[in-house]
Amino acid sequence: DQFPGYPTGLRAVQLPDTGVASYFLTLFGRSDRVTACACERRGEVTLPQMLNLRNGRELDQQLNHPHGRLTGLLGNPDNQAVLETLYLTCLARPPSAAERALFLSELETDPRGVVFRDLFWALLTSKEFTFNH
């Protein structure tokens, strides 16, 4: 993300100022950083968060960013390796045999970039990701 007054590529956790305008950070429980206690951050999953992930522009922009993680992964021609990386990144586990087979069947009918973008979106908006990570 681009934060006004900060260099491109700066991660949200690196922001020294908690007042930087970001609807996304506020929506997902940005703390005021008044204390070192993790209790400052809200950890509950809310309906507005889920709607933003499913329909918001931020996630779509990240998935299609020319310098984003997915674009970098797609430089690897090994579909199995990219699939494994996405699952490990999002869910901290490899894909099951059934998930792997379903994904490979999708690759036979749709363009590679579209399939991987849809998979990445599906993983990031899954219940497993939302409630475990």
Coordinates of C-alpha atoms in Angstrom, one line a residue:
D1 CA 0.0 0.0 0.0
Q2 CA 1.0 3.6 -0.4
F3 CA 0.7 5.7 2.7
P4 CA 0.8 9.5 2.3
G5 CA 4.2 10.9 3.2
Y6 CA 5.9 7.5 3.4
P7 CA 7.9 5.5 0.8
T8 CA 6.2 3.0 -1.4
G9 CA 6.6 -0.5 0.0
L10 CA 6.4 0.5 3.6
R11 CA 4.5 -2.2 5.5
A12 CA 1.7 -1.1 7.8
V13 CA 3.5 -2.5 10.8
Q14 CA 6.4 -0.1 10.1
L15 CA 4.3 3.0 10.2
P16 CA 5.5 5.2 13.1
D17 CA 2.4 7.3 13.1
T18 CA -0.9 5.6 14.2
G19 CA -2.8 8.5 12.7
V20 CA -2.1 7.7 9.0
A21 CA -5.5 7.7 7.3
S22 CA -6.4 4.1 6.2
Y23 CA -9.9 2.8 6.3
F24 CA -8.6 -0.7 5.8
L25 CA -6.2 -0.6 8.9
T26 CA -9.0 1.0 11.0
L27 CA -11.5 -1.6 9.9
F28 CA -9.1 -4.5 10.8
G29 CA -8.4 -3.3 14.3
R30 CA -5.4 -1.0 14.1
S31 CA -4.4 -0.3 17.7
D32 CA -3.5 3.2 19.1
R33 CA -0.1 1.8 20.3
V34 CA -0.5 3.5 23.6
T35 CA 0.9 0.4 25.5
A36 CA 3.0 -2.6 24.5
C37 CA 0.0 -4.8 25.4
A38 CA -1.4 -6.9 22.6
C39 CA -4.8 -6.4 24.2
E40 CA -5.0 -3.0 22.5
R41 CA -5.8 -4.6 19.2
R42 CA -9.3 -5.9 18.5
G43 CA -9.1 -9.5 17.2
E44 CA -12.8 -10.3 16.5
V45 CA -13.9 -10.9 13.0
T46 CA -16.7 -8.5 12.0
L47 CA -19.2 -8.4 9.1
P48 CA -17.7 -5.2 7.7
Q49 CA -14.3 -6.9 7.6
M50 CA -15.6 -9.9 5.7
L51 CA -17.6 -7.7 3.3
N52 CA -14.5 -5.6 2.6
L53 CA -12.4 -8.7 1.8
R54 CA -15.0 -10.2 -0.5
N55 CA -16.1 -7.0 -2.2
G56 CA -13.6 -4.3 -1.4
R57 CA -11.1 -2.8 -3.8
E58 CA -8.1 -3.1 -1.6
L59 CA -7.7 -6.9 -1.9
D60 CA -8.5 -6.8 -5.6
Q61 CA -5.8 -4.1 -6.1
Q62 CA -3.3 -6.2 -4.2
L63 CA -4.0 -9.3 -6.2
N64 CA -3.5 -7.5 -9.4
H65 CA -0.6 -5.3 -8.4
P66 CA 2.3 -5.5 -11.0
H67 CA 4.9 -5.8 -8.2
G68 CA 2.7 -7.9 -5.8
R69 CA 3.4 -11.3 -4.3
L70 CA 1.2 -13.1 -6.8
T71 CA 2.9 -11.5 -9.8
G72 CA 6.2 -12.5 -8.4
L73 CA 5.1 -16.1 -7.8
L74 CA 3.6 -16.3 -11.3
G75 CA 7.2 -15.9 -12.7
N76 CA 7.8 -19.5 -11.6
P77 CA 6.5 -21.9 -14.3
D78 CA 6.1 -24.7 -11.8
N79 CA 2.4 -24.7 -11.0
Q80 CA 2.8 -27.2 -8.2
A81 CA 5.4 -25.0 -6.5
V82 CA 3.2 -21.9 -6.8
L83 CA 0.2 -23.8 -5.5
E84 CA 2.2 -25.0 -2.5
T85 CA 3.5 -21.6 -1.7
L86 CA 0.0 -20.0 -1.8
Y87 CA -1.4 -22.6 0.6
L88 CA 1.6 -22.4 2.9
T89 CA 1.4 -18.6 2.9
C90 CA -2.3 -18.3 3.5
L91 CA -3.2 -21.4 5.5
A92 CA 0.2 -22.7 6.9
R93 CA -0.5 -26.1 5.4
P94 CA 0.0 -27.8 2.0
P95 CA -3.1 -28.4 -0.2
S96 CA -4.9 -31.6 0.2
A97 CA -5.0 -34.2 -2.6
A98 CA -8.6 -33.1 -3.4
E99 CA -7.7 -29.4 -3.4
R100 CA -4.7 -30.1 -5.6
A101 CA -6.7 -32.1 -8.1
L102 CA -9.5 -29.5 -8.3
F103 CA -6.9 -26.8 -8.9
L104 CA -5.1 -28.7 -11.6
S105 CA -8.4 -29.4 -13.4
E106 CA -9.1 -25.6 -13.4
L107 CA -5.8 -25.0 -15.0
E108 CA -6.8 -27.2 -18.0
T109 CA -9.7 -24.9 -18.8
D110 CA -8.8 -21.3 -17.7
P111 CA -5.8 -19.0 -18.1
R112 CA -3.0 -19.6 -15.5
G113 CA -3.0 -16.1 -14.1
V114 CA -6.8 -16.0 -13.7
V115 CA -6.8 -19.4 -11.9
F116 CA -4.0 -18.4 -9.5
R117 CA -5.6 -15.0 -8.8
D118 CA -8.9 -16.7 -8.1
L119 CA -7.3 -19.3 -5.9
F120 CA -5.3 -16.6 -3.9
W121 CA -8.6 -14.6 -3.4
A122 CA -10.4 -17.8 -2.3
L123 CA -7.8 -18.7 0.2
L124 CA -7.6 -15.2 1.7
T125 CA -11.4 -15.0 2.0
S126 CA -11.9 -18.6 3.3
K127 CA -13.2 -19.4 6.8
E128 CA -9.9 -21.3 7.5
F129 CA -7.9 -18.1 6.9
T130 CA -10.3 -15.8 8.6
F131 CA -10.7 -17.7 11.8
N132 CA -7.3 -19.3 12.1
H133 CA -4.9 -16.6 10.9

